[in-house]
Amino acid sequence: EDKVVQSPLSLVVHEGDTVTLNCSYEVTNFRSLLWYKQEKKAPTFLFMLTSSGIEKKSGRLSSILDKKELFSILNITATQTGDSAIYLCAPEGNAGNMLTFGGGTRLMVKP
Amino acid sequence: DTAVSQTPKYLVTQMGNDKSIKCEQNLGHDTMYWYKQDSKKFLKIMFSYNNKELIINETVPNRFSPKSPDKAHLNLHINSLELGDSAVYFCASTPGSGQKNTIYFGEGSWLTVV
């Protein structure tokens, strides 16, 4: 059975701090790993990672994948209150585009 | 225009009832999905469906059934609702299976069984 573990489960920081969110996975026929941000409604897409060691960046967010050690990290620098959300990682494996979601990391950024 | 739309957004119903949640996507995507997100925020795949293949997560009770009248629609029908079915149900779609694509989610349907 595919398995995804995210850590920490929750995190409280102050604006300006840097955070690192972790995702370890075990999936059959790994294709890619996706990161999502979920606020009040549906998850919104952040990154898709397919190759090890290549950092993807979008503003203050960046992510990297290690396919040998089966993990990914999501970094957020200079956090803002608007970064408060649940961050979900989802490796894609098995048939088609089936995604297995981790339980998420709840990030709260205080002013 | 909303890419993936679900109705109803909120649904409160009694145990034992049968209910449906509708989903439509206007993206021209080939593959649609239903996910369930429970109170602990675990987002779990329930079904993956395109016009060729239905893939069912074996942990999903057979009270749940997907119904697809056409490529743009994948409705979720639930028989004999139970308290544990209370959750947020997300519909989603991707351009196709076997491709490295992002997934587009609907805004969710909040189901409460009382």
Short mmCIF file of C-alpha atoms in Angstrom, two decimals:
data_model
loop_
_atom_site.label_atom_id
_atom_site.label_comp_id
_atom_site.label_asym_id
_atom_site.label_seq_id
_atom_site.Cartn_x
_atom_site.Cartn_y
_atom_site.Cartn_z
CA GLU A 1 0.00 0.00 0.00
CA ASP A 2 1.26 3.47 -0.85
CA LYS A 3 2.36 5.52 2.12
CA VAL A 4 2.99 9.22 2.62
CA VAL A 5 4.15 10.79 5.88
CA GLN A 6 4.41 14.51 6.40
CA SER A 7 6.14 16.26 9.26
CA PRO A 8 5.73 18.19 11.38
CA LEU A 9 1.99 17.71 11.81
CA SER A 10 1.64 21.35 12.79
CA LEU A 11 3.86 24.35 13.08
CA VAL A 12 3.43 27.82 14.57
CA VAL A 13 5.91 30.52 13.56
CA HIS A 14 6.10 34.30 13.41
CA GLU A 15 6.14 36.41 10.31
CA GLY A 16 9.58 36.52 8.78
CA ASP A 17 10.58 33.06 9.92
CA THR A 18 11.70 30.37 7.51
CA VAL A 19 10.03 26.97 7.62
CA THR A 20 10.85 23.59 6.17
CA LEU A 21 8.10 21.02 5.64
CA ASN A 22 8.95 17.38 5.08
CA CYS A 23 7.34 14.64 3.05
CA SER A 24 8.51 11.04 2.91
CA TYR A 25 6.81 8.54 0.66
CA GLU A 26 6.62 4.97 -0.51
CA VAL A 27 4.64 4.51 -3.70
CA THR A 28 4.60 1.90 -6.42
CA ASN A 29 5.74 3.07 -9.85
CA PHE A 30 6.56 6.59 -8.72
CA ARG A 31 5.96 9.22 -11.41
CA SER A 32 6.09 12.59 -9.67
CA LEU A 33 5.42 14.37 -6.40
CA LEU A 34 3.09 17.33 -6.05
CA TRP A 35 2.74 19.93 -3.33
CA TYR A 36 -0.55 21.66 -2.56
CA LYS A 37 -1.67 24.46 -0.29
CA GLN A 38 -5.10 24.16 1.25
CA GLU A 39 -6.75 27.07 2.98
CA LYS A 40 -10.50 27.03 3.45
CA LYS A 41 -11.51 25.25 0.30
CA ALA A 42 -9.90 23.05 -2.31
CA PRO A 43 -6.17 22.38 -2.46
CA THR A 44 -4.32 24.66 -4.83
CA PHE A 45 -1.31 23.48 -6.78
CA LEU A 46 2.17 24.66 -5.82
CA PHE A 47 4.80 22.43 -7.41
CA MET A 48 5.28 19.25 -9.36
CA LEU A 49 8.63 17.51 -8.96
CA THR A 50 9.86 14.72 -11.16
CA SER A 51 13.65 14.81 -10.94
CA SER A 52 15.93 14.54 -7.96
CA GLY A 53 18.06 17.46 -6.92
CA ILE A 54 16.42 20.10 -9.07
CA GLU A 55 14.97 22.87 -6.95
CA LYS A 56 11.72 24.44 -8.05
CA LYS A 57 11.04 27.99 -6.92
CA SER A 58 8.04 30.24 -6.87
CA GLY A 59 8.58 33.46 -5.00
CA ARG A 60 9.33 32.67 -1.37
CA LEU A 61 8.48 29.00 -1.82
CA SER A 62 10.86 26.34 -3.06
CA SER A 63 10.85 22.58 -3.16
CA ILE A 64 13.21 19.75 -3.92
CA LEU A 65 12.89 16.02 -4.39
CA ASP A 66 15.22 13.17 -3.44
CA LYS A 67 14.10 10.02 -5.27
CA LYS A 68 16.83 7.92 -3.75
CA GLU A 69 15.87 8.68 -0.17
CA LEU A 70 12.18 9.00 -1.06
CA PHE A 71 11.46 12.41 0.37
CA SER A 72 10.73 15.97 -0.56
CA ILE A 73 10.91 19.25 1.31
CA LEU A 74 9.01 22.48 0.90
CA ASN A 75 10.70 25.64 2.11
CA ILE A 76 8.98 28.93 2.78
CA THR A 77 11.20 31.91 3.52
CA ALA A 78 10.13 35.22 5.09
CA THR A 79 6.76 33.73 6.04
CA GLN A 80 3.65 35.89 5.99
CA THR A 81 0.28 35.44 7.69
CA GLY A 82 -1.16 34.55 4.28
CA ASP A 83 1.02 31.46 4.26
CA SER A 84 -1.11 29.98 7.04
CA ALA A 85 -2.66 26.86 5.58
CA ILE A 86 -2.40 23.11 5.39
CA TYR A 87 0.36 21.98 3.06
CA LEU A 88 -0.21 18.63 1.38
CA CYS A 89 2.25 16.52 -0.53
CA ALA A 90 1.04 13.91 -2.97
CA PRO A 91 3.25 11.43 -4.77
CA GLU A 92 1.82 10.10 -8.00
CA GLY A 93 2.11 6.38 -8.61
CA ASN A 94 0.26 3.27 -9.68
CA ALA A 95 -2.29 3.57 -12.41
CA GLY A 96 -2.97 6.77 -14.24
CA ASN A 97 -2.79 9.94 -12.21
CA MET A 98 -3.69 8.50 -8.83
CA LEU A 99 -2.36 10.71 -6.11
CA THR A 100 -1.83 9.56 -2.55
CA PHE A 101 -2.03 12.51 -0.22
CA GLY A 102 -0.15 12.87 3.03
CA GLY A 103 -1.96 14.02 6.14
CA GLY A 104 -0.62 17.51 5.69
CA THR A 105 1.28 20.01 7.79
CA ARG A 106 -0.79 22.76 9.41
CA LEU A 107 1.20 25.96 9.31
CA MET A 108 0.15 28.97 11.32
CA VAL A 109 2.06 32.20 10.84
CA LYS A 110 1.50 34.76 13.57
CA PRO A 111 1.96 38.50 13.01
CA ASP B 1 -15.67 30.31 -15.47
CA THR B 2 -15.32 27.59 -12.86
CA ALA B 3 -13.19 24.76 -14.18
CA VAL B 4 -14.50 22.02 -11.88
CA SER B 5 -17.84 22.64 -10.23
CA GLN B 6 -19.65 20.58 -7.63
CA THR B 7 -23.19 20.70 -6.30
CA PRO B 8 -24.42 20.91 -3.69
CA LYS B 9 -21.80 22.78 -1.73
CA TYR B 10 -23.43 21.89 1.56
CA LEU B 11 -25.66 18.92 2.33
CA VAL B 12 -27.18 17.88 5.64
CA THR B 13 -29.11 14.62 5.60
CA GLN B 14 -30.29 11.84 7.85
CA MET B 15 -28.77 8.42 8.29
CA GLY B 16 -30.12 5.86 5.88
CA ASN B 17 -30.88 8.32 3.10
CA ASP B 18 -29.51 8.09 -0.43
CA LYS B 19 -27.87 11.19 -1.86
CA SER B 20 -25.89 12.29 -4.88
CA ILE B 21 -23.21 14.91 -5.40
CA LYS B 22 -22.78 16.19 -8.92
CA CYS B 23 -19.54 17.22 -10.59
CA GLU B 24 -18.89 18.85 -13.91
CA GLN B 25 -15.66 19.99 -15.53
CA ASN B 26 -15.41 22.30 -18.53
CA LEU B 27 -11.72 21.71 -19.17
CA GLY B 28 -12.11 18.95 -21.71
CA HIS B 29 -10.25 16.60 -19.38
CA ASP B 30 -10.40 12.86 -19.86
CA THR B 31 -10.03 11.69 -16.29
CA MET B 32 -12.10 12.60 -13.25
CA TYR B 33 -11.82 11.69 -9.59
CA TRP B 34 -13.58 11.74 -6.28
CA TYR B 35 -11.63 12.38 -3.09
CA LYS B 36 -12.86 12.28 0.49
CA GLN B 37 -11.37 14.54 3.13
CA ASP B 38 -12.20 13.59 6.69
CA SER B 39 -12.15 15.65 9.87
CA LYS B 40 -8.44 15.04 10.28
CA LYS B 41 -7.87 16.51 6.83
CA PHE B 42 -6.69 13.27 5.27
CA LEU B 43 -7.48 13.49 1.57
CA LYS B 44 -8.11 10.02 0.17
CA ILE B 45 -8.79 8.89 -3.36
CA MET B 46 -12.11 7.15 -3.83
CA PHE B 47 -12.44 6.71 -7.59
CA SER B 48 -10.55 7.46 -10.74
CA TYR B 49 -12.56 7.32 -13.96
CA ASN B 50 -12.11 8.00 -17.62
CA ASN B 51 -14.15 6.79 -20.55
CA LYS B 52 -12.13 3.61 -20.61
CA GLU B 53 -11.52 2.60 -17.08
CA LEU B 54 -12.93 2.89 -13.59
CA ILE B 55 -10.43 2.45 -10.79
CA ILE B 56 -11.91 2.02 -7.37
CA ASN B 57 -10.03 2.36 -4.10
CA GLU B 58 -10.73 -1.01 -2.54
CA THR B 59 -11.33 0.58 0.86
CA VAL B 60 -14.38 2.46 -0.40
CA PRO B 61 -17.67 0.81 0.69
CA ASN B 62 -19.88 -0.36 -2.14
CA ARG B 63 -22.54 2.06 -0.92
CA PHE B 64 -20.56 4.62 -2.90
CA SER B 65 -20.84 4.52 -6.66
CA PRO B 66 -19.63 6.88 -9.37
CA LYS B 67 -21.92 7.59 -12.29
CA SER B 68 -20.67 9.27 -15.44
CA PRO B 69 -23.29 10.27 -18.00
CA ASP B 70 -20.56 11.74 -20.21
CA LYS B 71 -16.92 12.75 -20.20
CA ALA B 72 -17.56 16.06 -18.51
CA HIS B 73 -19.53 14.69 -15.57
CA LEU B 74 -18.79 12.33 -12.72
CA ASN B 75 -21.46 12.15 -10.07
CA LEU B 76 -21.09 10.46 -6.72
CA HIS B 77 -24.03 8.46 -5.45
CA ILE B 78 -24.16 7.30 -1.85
CA ASN B 79 -26.68 4.76 -0.58
CA SER B 80 -27.74 4.23 3.02
CA LEU B 81 -25.74 7.11 4.42
CA GLU B 82 -23.91 6.56 7.71
CA LEU B 83 -22.57 9.01 10.28
CA GLY B 84 -19.02 8.20 9.22
CA ASP B 85 -19.74 9.42 5.72
CA SER B 86 -19.70 12.98 7.03
CA ALA B 87 -16.77 14.63 5.28
CA VAL B 88 -15.84 16.99 2.51
CA TYR B 89 -15.93 15.39 -0.91
CA PHE B 90 -13.76 16.85 -3.65
CA CYS B 91 -14.20 16.20 -7.32
CA ALA B 92 -11.14 16.66 -9.51
CA SER B 93 -9.97 16.19 -13.08
CA THR B 94 -6.81 15.83 -15.13
CA PRO B 95 -6.21 15.96 -18.88
CA GLY B 96 -5.53 12.26 -19.11
CA SER B 97 -4.09 9.24 -17.48
CA GLY B 98 -0.46 8.35 -18.00
CA GLN B 99 0.55 12.00 -18.29
CA LYS B 100 2.36 14.16 -15.83
CA ASN B 101 -0.31 16.66 -15.16
CA THR B 102 -1.60 18.78 -12.39
CA ILE B 103 -4.97 18.02 -10.98
CA TYR B 104 -7.80 20.53 -10.83
CA PHE B 105 -10.04 20.35 -7.79
CA GLY B 106 -13.60 21.46 -7.32
CA GLU B 107 -14.41 23.55 -4.27
CA GLY B 108 -15.72 20.65 -2.26
CA SER B 109 -19.08 19.43 -1.03
CA TRP B 110 -19.56 19.45 2.73
CA LEU B 111 -21.69 16.43 3.66
CA THR B 112 -23.07 16.12 7.20
CA VAL B 113 -25.00 13.00 8.14
CA VAL B 114 -27.14 13.32 11.28
#
